[in-house]
PDB file of C-alpha atoms and ligand atoms in Angstrom:
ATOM      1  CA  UNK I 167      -5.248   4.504  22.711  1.00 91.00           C
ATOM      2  CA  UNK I 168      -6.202   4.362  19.124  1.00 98.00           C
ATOM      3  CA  UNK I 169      -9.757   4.337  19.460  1.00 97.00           C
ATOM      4  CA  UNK I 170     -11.572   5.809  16.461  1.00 97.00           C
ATOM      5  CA  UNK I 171      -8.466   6.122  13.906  1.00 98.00           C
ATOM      6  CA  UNK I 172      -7.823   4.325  11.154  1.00 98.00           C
ATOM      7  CA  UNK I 173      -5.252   2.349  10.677  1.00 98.00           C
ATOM      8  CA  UNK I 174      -3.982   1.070   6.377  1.00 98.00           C
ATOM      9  CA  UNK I 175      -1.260  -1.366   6.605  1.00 98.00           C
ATOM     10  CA  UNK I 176       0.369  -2.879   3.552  1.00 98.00           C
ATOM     11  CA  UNK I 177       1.329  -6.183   3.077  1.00 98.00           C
ATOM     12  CA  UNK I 178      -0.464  -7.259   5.837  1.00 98.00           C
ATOM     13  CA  UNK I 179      -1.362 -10.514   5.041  1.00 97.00           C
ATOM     14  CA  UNK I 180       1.570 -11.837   6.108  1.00 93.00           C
ATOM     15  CA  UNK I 181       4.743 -11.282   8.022  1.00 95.00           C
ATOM     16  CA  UNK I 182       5.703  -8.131   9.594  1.00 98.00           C
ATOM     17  CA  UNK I 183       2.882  -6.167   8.089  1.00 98.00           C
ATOM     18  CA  UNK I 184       0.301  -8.283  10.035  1.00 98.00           C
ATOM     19  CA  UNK I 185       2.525  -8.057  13.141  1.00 98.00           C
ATOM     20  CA  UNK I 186       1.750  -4.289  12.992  1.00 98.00           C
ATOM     21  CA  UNK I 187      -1.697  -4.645  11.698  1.00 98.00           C
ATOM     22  CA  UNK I 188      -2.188  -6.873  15.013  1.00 98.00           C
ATOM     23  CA  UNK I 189      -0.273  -4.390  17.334  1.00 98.00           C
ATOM     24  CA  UNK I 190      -2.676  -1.576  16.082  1.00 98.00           C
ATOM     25  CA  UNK I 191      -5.649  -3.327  16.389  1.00 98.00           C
ATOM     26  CA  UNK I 192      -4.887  -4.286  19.987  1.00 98.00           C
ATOM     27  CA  UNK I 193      -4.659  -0.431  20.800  1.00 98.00           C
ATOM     28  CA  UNK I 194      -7.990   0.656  19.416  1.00 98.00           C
ATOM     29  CA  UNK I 195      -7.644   1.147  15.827  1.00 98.00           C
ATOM     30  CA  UNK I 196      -9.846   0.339  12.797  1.00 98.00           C
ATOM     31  CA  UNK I 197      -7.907  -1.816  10.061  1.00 98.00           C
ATOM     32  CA  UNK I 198      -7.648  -1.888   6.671  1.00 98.00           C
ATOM     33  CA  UNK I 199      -5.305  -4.944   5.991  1.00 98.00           C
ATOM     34  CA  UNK I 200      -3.876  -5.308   2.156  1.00 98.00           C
ATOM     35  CA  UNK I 201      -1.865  -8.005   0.510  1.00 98.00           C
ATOM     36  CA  UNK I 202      -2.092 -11.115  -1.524  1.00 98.00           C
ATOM     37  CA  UNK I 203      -2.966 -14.711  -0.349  1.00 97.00           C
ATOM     38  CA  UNK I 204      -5.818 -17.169  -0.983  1.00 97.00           C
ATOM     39  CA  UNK I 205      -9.239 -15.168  -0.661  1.00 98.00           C
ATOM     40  CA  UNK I 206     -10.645 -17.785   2.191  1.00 98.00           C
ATOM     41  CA  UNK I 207      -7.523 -17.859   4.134  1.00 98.00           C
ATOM     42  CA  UNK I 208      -7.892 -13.668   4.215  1.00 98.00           C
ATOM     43  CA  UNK I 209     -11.239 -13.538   4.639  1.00 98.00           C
ATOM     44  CA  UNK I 210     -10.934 -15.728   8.206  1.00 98.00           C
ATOM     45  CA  UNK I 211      -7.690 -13.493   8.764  1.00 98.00           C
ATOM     46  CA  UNK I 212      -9.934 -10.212   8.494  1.00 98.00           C
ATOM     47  CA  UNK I 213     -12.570 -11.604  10.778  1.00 98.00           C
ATOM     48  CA  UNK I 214     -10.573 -13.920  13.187  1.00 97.00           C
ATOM     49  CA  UNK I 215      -8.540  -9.882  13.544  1.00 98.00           C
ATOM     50  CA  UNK I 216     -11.910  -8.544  14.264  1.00 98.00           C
ATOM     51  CA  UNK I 217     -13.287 -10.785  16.939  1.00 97.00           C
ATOM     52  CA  UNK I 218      -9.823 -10.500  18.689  1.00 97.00           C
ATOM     53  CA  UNK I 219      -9.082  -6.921  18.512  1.00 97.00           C
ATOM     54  CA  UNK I 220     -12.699  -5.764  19.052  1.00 98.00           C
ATOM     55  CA  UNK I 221     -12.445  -3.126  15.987  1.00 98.00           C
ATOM     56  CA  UNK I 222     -13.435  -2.872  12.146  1.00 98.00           C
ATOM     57  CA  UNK I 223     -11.443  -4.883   9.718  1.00 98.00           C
ATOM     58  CA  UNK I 224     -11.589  -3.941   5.836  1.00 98.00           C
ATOM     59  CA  UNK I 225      -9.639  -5.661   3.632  1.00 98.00           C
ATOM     60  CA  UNK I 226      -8.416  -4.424  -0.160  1.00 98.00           C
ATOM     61  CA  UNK I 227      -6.541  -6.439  -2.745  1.00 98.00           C
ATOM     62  CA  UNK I 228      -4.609  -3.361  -4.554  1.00 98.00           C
ATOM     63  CA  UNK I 229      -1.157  -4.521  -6.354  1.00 98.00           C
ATOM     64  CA  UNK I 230       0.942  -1.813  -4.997  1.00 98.00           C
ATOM     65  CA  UNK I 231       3.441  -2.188  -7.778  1.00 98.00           C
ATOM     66  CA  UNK I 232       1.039   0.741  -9.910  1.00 98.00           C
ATOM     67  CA  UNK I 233       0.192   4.350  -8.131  1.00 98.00           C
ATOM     68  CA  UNK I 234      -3.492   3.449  -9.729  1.00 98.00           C
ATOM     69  CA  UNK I 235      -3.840   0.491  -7.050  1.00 98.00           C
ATOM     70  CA  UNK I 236      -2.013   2.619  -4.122  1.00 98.00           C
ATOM     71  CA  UNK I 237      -4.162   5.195  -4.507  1.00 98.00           C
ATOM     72  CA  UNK I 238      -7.593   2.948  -4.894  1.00 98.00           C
ATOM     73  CA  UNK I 239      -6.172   1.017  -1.232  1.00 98.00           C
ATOM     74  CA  UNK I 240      -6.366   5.092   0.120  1.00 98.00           C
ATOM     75  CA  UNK I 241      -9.666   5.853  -1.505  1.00 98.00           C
ATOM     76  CA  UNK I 242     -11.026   2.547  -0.263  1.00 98.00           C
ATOM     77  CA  UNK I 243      -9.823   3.118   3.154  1.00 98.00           C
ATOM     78  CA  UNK I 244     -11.667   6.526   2.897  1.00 97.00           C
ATOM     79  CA  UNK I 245     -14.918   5.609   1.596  1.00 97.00           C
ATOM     80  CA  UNK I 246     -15.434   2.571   3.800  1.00 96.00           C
ATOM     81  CA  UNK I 247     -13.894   3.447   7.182  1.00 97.00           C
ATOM     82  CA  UNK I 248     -13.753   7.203   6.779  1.00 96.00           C
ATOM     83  CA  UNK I 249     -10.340   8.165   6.565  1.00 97.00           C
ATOM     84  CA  UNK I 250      -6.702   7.133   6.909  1.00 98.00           C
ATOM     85  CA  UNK I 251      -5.349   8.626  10.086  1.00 98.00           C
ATOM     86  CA  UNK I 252      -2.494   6.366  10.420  1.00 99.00           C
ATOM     87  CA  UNK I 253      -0.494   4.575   7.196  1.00 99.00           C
ATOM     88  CA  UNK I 254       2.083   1.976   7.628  1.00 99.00           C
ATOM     89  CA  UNK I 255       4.242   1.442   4.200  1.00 98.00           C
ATOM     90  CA  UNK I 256       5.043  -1.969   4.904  1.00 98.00           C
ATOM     91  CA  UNK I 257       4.597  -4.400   1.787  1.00 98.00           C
ATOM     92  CA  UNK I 258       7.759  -5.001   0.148  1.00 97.00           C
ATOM     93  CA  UNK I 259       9.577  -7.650  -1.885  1.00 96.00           C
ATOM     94  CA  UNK I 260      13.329  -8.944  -2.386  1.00 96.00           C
ATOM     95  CA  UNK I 261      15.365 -10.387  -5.300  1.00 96.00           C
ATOM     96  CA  UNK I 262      18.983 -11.344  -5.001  1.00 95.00           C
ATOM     97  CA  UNK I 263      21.807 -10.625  -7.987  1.00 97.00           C
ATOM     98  CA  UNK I 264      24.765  -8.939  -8.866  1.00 98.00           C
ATOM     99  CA  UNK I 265      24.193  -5.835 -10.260  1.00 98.00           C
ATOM    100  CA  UNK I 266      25.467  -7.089 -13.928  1.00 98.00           C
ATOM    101  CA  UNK I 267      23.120 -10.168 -14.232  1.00 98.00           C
ATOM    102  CA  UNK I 268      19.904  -8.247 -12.114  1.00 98.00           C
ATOM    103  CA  UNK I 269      16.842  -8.543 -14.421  1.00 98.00           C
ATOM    104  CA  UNK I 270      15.421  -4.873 -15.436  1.00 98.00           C
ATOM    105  CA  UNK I 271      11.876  -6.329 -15.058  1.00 98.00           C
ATOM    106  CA  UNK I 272      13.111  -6.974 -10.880  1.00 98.00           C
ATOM    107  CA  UNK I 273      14.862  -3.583 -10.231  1.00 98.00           C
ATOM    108  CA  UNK I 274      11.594  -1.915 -11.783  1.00 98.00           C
ATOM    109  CA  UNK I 275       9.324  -3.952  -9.277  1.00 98.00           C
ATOM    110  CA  UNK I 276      11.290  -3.527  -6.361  1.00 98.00           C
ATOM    111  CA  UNK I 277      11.448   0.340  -7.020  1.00 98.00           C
ATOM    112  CA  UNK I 278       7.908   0.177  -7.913  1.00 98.00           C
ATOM    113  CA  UNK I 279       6.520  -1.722  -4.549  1.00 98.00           C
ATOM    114  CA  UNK I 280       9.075  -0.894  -1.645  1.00 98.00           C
ATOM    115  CA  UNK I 281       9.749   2.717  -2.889  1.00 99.00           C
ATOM    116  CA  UNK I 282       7.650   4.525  -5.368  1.00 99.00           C
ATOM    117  CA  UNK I 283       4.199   3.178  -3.435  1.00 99.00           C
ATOM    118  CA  UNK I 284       5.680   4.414  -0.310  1.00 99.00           C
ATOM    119  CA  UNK I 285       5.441   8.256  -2.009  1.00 99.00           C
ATOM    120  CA  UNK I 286       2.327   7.536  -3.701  1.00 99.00           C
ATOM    121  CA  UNK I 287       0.418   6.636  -0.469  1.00 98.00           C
ATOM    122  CA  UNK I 288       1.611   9.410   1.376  1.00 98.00           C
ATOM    123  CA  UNK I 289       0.686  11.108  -1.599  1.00 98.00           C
ATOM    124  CA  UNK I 290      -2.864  10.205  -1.011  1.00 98.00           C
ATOM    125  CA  UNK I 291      -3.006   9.826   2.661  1.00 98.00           C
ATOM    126  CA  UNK I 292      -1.992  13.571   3.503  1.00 98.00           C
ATOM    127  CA  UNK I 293      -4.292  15.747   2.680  1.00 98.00           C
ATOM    128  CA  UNK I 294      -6.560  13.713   5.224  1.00 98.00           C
ATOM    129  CA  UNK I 295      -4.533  13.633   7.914  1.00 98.00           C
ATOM    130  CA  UNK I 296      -3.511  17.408   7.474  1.00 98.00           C
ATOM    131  CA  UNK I 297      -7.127  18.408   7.053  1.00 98.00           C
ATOM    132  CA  UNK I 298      -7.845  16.494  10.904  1.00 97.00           C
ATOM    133  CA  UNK I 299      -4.356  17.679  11.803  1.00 98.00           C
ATOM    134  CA  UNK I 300      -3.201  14.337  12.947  1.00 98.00           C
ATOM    135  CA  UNK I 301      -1.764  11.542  11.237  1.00 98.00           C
ATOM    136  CA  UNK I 302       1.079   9.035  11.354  1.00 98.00           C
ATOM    137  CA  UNK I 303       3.299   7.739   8.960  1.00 99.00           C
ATOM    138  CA  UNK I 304       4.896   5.060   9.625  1.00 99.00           C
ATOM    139  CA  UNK I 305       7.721   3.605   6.702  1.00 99.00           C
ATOM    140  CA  UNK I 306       9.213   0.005   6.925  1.00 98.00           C
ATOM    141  CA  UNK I 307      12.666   0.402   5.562  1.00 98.00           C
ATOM    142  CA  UNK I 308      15.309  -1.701   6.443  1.00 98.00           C
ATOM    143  CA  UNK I 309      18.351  -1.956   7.928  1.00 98.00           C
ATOM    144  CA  UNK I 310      19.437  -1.936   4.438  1.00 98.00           C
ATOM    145  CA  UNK I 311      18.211   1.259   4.546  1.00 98.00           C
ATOM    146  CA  UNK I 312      21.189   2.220   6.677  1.00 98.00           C
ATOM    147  CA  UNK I 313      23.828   0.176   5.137  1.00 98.00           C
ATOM    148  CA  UNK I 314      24.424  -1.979   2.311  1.00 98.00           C
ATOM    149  CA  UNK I 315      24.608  -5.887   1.543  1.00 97.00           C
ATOM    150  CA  UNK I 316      25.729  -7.357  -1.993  1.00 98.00           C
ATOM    151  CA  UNK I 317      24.052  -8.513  -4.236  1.00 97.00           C
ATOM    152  CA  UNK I 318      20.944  -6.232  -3.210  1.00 98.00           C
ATOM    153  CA  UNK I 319      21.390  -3.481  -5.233  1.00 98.00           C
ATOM    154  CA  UNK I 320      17.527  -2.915  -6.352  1.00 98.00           C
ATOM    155  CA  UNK I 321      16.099  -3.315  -2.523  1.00 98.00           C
ATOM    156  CA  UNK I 322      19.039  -1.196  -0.910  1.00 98.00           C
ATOM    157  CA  UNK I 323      18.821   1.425  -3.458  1.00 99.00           C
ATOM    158  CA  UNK I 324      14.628   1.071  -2.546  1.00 99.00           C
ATOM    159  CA  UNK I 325      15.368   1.298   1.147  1.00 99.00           C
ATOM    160  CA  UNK I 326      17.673   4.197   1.287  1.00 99.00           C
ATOM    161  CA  UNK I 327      14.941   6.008  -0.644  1.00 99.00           C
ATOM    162  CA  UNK I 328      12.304   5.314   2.115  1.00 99.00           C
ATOM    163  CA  UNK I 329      14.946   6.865   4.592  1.00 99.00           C
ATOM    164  CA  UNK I 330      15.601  10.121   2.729  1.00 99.00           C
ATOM    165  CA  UNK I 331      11.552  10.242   1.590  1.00 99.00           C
ATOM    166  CA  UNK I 332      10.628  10.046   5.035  1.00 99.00           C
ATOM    167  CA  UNK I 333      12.781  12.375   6.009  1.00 99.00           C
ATOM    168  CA  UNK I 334      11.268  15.291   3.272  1.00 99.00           C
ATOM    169  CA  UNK I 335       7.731  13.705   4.717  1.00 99.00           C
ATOM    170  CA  UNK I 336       8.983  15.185   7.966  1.00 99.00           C
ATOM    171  CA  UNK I 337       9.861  18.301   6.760  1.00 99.00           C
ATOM    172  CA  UNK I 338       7.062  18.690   5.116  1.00 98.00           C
ATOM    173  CA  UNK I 339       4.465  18.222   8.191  1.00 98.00           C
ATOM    174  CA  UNK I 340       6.638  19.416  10.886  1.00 98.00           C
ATOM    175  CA  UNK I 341       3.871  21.370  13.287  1.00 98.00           C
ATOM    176  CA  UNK I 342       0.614  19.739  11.579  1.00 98.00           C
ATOM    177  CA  UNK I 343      -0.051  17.042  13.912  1.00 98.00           C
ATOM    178  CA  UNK I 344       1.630  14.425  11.242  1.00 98.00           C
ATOM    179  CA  UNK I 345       4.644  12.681  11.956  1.00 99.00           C
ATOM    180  CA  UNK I 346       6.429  10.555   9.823  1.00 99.00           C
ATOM    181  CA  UNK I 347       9.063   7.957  10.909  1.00 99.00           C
ATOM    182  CA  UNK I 348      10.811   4.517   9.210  1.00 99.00           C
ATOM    183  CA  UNK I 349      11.511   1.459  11.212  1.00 99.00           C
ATOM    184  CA  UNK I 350      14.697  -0.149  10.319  1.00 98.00           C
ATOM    185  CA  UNK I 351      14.212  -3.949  11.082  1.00 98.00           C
ATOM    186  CA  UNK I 352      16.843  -6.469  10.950  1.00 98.00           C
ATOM    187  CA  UNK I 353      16.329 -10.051  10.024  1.00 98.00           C
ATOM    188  CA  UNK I 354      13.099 -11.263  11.145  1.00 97.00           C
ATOM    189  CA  UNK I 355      11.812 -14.591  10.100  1.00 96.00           C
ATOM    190  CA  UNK I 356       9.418 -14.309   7.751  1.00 94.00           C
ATOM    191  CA  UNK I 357       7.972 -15.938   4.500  1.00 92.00           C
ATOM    192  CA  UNK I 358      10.542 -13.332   2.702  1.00 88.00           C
ATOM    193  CA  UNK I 359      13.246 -14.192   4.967  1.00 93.00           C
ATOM    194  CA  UNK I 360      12.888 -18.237   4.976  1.00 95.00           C
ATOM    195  CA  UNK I 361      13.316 -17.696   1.319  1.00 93.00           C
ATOM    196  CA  UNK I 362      16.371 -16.475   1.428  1.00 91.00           C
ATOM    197  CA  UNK I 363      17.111 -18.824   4.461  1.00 96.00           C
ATOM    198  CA  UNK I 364      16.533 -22.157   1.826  1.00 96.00           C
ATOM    199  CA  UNK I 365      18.594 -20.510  -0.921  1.00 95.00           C
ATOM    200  CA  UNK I 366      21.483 -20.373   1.293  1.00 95.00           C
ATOM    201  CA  UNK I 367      20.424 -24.039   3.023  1.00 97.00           C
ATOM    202  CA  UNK I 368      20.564 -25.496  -0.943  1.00 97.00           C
ATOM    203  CA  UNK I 369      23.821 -23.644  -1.620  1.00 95.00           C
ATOM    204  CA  UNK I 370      25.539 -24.797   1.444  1.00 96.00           C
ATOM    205  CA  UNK I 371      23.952 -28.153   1.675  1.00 97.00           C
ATOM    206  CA  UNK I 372      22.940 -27.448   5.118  1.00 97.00           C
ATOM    207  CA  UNK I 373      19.623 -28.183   7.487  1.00 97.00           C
ATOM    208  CA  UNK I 374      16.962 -24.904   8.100  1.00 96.00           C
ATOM    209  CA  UNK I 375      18.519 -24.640  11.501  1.00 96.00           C
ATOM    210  CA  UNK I 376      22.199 -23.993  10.177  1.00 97.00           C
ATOM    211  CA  UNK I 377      20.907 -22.237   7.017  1.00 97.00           C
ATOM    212  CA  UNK I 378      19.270 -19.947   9.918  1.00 97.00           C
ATOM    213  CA  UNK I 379      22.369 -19.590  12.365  1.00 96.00           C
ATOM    214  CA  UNK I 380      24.415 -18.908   9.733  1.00 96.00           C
ATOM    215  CA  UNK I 381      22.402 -15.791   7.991  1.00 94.00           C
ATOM    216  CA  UNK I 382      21.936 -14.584  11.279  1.00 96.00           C
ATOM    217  CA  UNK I 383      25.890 -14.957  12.080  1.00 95.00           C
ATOM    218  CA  UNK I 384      26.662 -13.011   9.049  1.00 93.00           C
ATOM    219  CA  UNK I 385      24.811  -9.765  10.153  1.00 96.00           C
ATOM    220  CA  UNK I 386      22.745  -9.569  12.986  1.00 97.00           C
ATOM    221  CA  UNK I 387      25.141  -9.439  16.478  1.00 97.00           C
ATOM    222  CA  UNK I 388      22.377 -10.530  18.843  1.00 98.00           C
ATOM    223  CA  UNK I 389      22.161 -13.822  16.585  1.00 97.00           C
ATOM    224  CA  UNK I 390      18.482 -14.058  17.262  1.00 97.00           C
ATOM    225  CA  UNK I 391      15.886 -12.442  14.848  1.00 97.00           C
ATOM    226  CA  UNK I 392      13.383  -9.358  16.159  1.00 98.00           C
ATOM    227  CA  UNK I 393       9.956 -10.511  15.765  1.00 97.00           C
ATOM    228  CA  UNK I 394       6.652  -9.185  13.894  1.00 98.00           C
ATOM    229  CA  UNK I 395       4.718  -8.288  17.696  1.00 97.00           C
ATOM    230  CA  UNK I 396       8.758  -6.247  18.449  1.00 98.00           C
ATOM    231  CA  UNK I 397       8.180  -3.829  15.959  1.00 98.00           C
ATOM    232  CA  UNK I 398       4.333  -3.831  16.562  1.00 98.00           C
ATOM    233  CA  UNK I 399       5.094  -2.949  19.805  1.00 98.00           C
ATOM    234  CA  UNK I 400       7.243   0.348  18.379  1.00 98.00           C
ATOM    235  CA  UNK I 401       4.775   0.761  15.071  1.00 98.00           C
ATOM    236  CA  UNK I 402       2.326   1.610  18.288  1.00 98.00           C
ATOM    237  CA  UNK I 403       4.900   3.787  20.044  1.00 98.00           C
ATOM    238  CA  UNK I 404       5.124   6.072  17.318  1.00 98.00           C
ATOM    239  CA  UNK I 405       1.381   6.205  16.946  1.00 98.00           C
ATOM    240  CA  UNK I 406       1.641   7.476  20.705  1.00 98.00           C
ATOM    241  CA  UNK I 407       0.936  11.213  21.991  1.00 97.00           C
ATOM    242  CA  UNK I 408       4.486  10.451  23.546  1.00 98.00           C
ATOM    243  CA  UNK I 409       5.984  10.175  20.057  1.00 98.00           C
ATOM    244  CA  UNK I 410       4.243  13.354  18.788  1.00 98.00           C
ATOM    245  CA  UNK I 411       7.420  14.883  18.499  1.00 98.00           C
ATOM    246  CA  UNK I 412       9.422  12.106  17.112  1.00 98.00           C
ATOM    247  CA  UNK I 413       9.819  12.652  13.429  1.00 98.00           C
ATOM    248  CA  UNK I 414      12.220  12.085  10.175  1.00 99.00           C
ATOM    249  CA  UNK I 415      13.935   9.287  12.650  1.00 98.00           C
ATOM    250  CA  UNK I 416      14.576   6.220  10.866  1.00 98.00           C
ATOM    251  CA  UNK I 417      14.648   3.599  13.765  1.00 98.00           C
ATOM    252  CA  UNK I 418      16.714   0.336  14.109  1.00 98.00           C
ATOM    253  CA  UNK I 419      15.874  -2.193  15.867  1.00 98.00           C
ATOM    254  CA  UNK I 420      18.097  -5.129  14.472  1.00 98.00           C
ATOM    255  CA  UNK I 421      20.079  -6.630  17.374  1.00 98.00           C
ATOM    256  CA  UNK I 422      23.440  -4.276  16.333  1.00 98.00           C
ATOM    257  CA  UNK I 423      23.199  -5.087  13.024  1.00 98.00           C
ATOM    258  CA  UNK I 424      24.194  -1.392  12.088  1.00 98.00           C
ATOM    259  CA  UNK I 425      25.744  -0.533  15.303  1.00 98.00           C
ATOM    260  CA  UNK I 426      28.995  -2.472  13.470  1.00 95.00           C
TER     261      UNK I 426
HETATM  262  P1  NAD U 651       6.406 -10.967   3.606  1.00 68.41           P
HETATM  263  O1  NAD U 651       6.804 -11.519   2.282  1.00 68.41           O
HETATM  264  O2  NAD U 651       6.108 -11.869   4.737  1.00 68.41           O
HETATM  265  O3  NAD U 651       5.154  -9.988   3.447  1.00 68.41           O
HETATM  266  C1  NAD U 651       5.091  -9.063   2.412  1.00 68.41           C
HETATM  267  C2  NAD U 651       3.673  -8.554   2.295  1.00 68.41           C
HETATM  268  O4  NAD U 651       3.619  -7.635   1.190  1.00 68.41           O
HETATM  269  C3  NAD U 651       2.661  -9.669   1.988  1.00 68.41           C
HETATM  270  O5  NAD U 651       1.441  -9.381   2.633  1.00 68.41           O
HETATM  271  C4  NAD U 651       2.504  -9.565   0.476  1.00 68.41           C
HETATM  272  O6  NAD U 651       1.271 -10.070   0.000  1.00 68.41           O
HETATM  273  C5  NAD U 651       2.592  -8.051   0.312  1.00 68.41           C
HETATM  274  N1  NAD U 651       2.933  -7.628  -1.046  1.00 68.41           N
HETATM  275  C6  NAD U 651       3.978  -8.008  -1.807  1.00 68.41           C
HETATM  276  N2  NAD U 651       3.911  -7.425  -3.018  1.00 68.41           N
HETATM  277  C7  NAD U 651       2.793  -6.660  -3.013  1.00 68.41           C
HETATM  278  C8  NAD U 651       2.162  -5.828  -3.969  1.00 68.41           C
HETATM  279  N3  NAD U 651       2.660  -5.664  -5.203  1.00 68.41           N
HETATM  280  N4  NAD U 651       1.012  -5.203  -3.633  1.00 68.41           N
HETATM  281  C9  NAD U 651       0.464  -5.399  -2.397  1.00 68.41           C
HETATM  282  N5  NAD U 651       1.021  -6.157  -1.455  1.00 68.41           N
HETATM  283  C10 NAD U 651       2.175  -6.790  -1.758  1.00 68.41           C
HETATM  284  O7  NAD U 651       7.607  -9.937   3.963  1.00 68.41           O
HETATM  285  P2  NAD U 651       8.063  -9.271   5.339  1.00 68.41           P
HETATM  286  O8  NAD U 651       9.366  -9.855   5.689  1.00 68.41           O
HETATM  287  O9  NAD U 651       6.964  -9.251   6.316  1.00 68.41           O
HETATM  288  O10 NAD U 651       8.378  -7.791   4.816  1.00 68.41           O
HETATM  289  C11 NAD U 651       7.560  -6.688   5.092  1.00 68.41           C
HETATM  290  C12 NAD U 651       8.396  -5.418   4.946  1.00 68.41           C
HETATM  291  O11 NAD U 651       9.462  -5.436   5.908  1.00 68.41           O
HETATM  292  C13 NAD U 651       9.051  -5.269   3.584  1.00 68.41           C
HETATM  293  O12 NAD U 651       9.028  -3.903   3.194  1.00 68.41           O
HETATM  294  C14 NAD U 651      10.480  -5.713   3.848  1.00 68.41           C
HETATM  295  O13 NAD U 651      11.381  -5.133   2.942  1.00 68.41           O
HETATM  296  C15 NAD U 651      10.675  -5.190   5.252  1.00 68.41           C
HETATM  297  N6  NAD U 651      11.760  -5.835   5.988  1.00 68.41           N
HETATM  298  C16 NAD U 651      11.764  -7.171   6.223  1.00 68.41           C
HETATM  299  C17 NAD U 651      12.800  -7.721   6.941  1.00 68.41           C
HETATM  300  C18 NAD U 651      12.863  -9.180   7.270  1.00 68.41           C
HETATM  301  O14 NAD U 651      13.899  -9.634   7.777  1.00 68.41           O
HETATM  302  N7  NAD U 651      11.809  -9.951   7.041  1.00 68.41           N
HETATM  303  C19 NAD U 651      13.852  -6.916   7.398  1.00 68.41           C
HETATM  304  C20 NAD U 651      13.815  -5.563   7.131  1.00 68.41           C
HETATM  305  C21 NAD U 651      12.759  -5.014   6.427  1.00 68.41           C
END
């Protein structure tokens, strides 16, 4: 279905991000994956990707946290593979404070990563996609995008922003061929997630298992966490022709989390 786009996912070295990267990869596309992690353990990543999927793999280190390295992971994706037809604005990062005590140097990274680079590679990525007049945008928010926790003020302020930004995104390529949607995930269990998950295990002096129910319990009604190849599976959909006209949504799928 994808064969001969291009597909830039980041933060795909781990976690949801290479869920998608996987999903897209399955349905025809070239890959440019992006993250951090030890260089050996991406490098068999990028070609274990390529032997299963049957497609180009590229792989670009850019900190995300600067529009300078956004906009070299575009250029990079241009110059190797020939374009960016479809961009998933996936890498992001958590930190967990009341507003009062929340260090300056954390509100200005989480802005910086799970918002500001989601405008700076769309930045980038447009005028290619409106120039072949087809392109999809695809922005991992959150069901904090949607509603709020405490004690996250930097990454639901961050997530609300991807919402509203992909909504203007929308707007602003409404009858090009471009479509721009953001997925709204619930808890899914991943290195970010466990993280939190062992805070709350040391805090509560309980085992992963309980630490686990009981994040779950707090939130998510289906008590069960959506998985990486779920929202692959969607991150695909709204690559689709049948999604063509499905834009400025911003998609839940986080077992009635935000149905509450
Ligand atoms: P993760 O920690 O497993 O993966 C994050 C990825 O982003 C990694 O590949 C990491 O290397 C990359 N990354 C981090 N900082 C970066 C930077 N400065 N430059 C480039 N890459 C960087 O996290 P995840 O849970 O897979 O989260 C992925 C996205 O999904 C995030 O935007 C997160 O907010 C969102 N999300 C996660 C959950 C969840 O429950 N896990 C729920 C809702 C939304």
């Amino acid at each position: 279905m994808l064969k001969g786009k291009v597909a830039v996912v980041t933060g795909s070295t781990s976690g949801i991000g290479l869920g998608i990267a996987r999903a897209l990869g399955r349905a025809g596309a070239d890959l440019v994956l992006n993250g951090f992690g030890d260089a050996a353990t991406i490098e068999a990543l990028r070609s274990s990707l390529e032997s299963e999927c049957g497609v180009r793999v590229a792989y670009h280190g850019a900190d995300l946290a600067t529009a300078g390295g956004v906009e070299s992971l575009i250029r990079h994706a241009e110059a190797t593979l020939g374009g960016v037809d479809v961009l998933v604005n996936n890498a992001g990062i958590q930190y967990v404070a009341p507003i009062e005590e929340f260090p300056v140097e954390r509100w200005d990274a989480v802005l910086a990563i799970n918002l500001s680079a989601v405008f700076h590679g769309t930045r980038c990525a447009l005028p290619g996609m409106k120039a072949r007049g087809w392109g999809r945008i695809v922005n991992i928010a959150s069901a904090h995008g949607l509603v709020a926790s405490a004690q996250k003020s930097a990454y639901v302020a961050a997530k609300h922003g991807v919402v509203g930004l992909t909504k203007v995104t929308a707007l602003e390529t409404a009858g090009t061929g471009v479509t721009c949607n953001a997925i709204c995930p619930g808890w899914v269990l991943t290195p970010l997630v466990q993280k939190q998950v062992d805070a709350l295990a040391a805090a509560k002096g309980l085992d992963d298992a309980a630490a686990r129910a009981e994040l779950l319990g707090a939130k998510q009604p289906s008590g069960q966490f959506v998985t990486p190849e779920q929202l692959g599976a969607l991150a695909v959909f709204l690559c689709s022709d049948a999604a063509a006209q499905m834009t400025g949504a911003a998609l839940p799928m986080d077992g009635a989390w935000t149905a509450q």
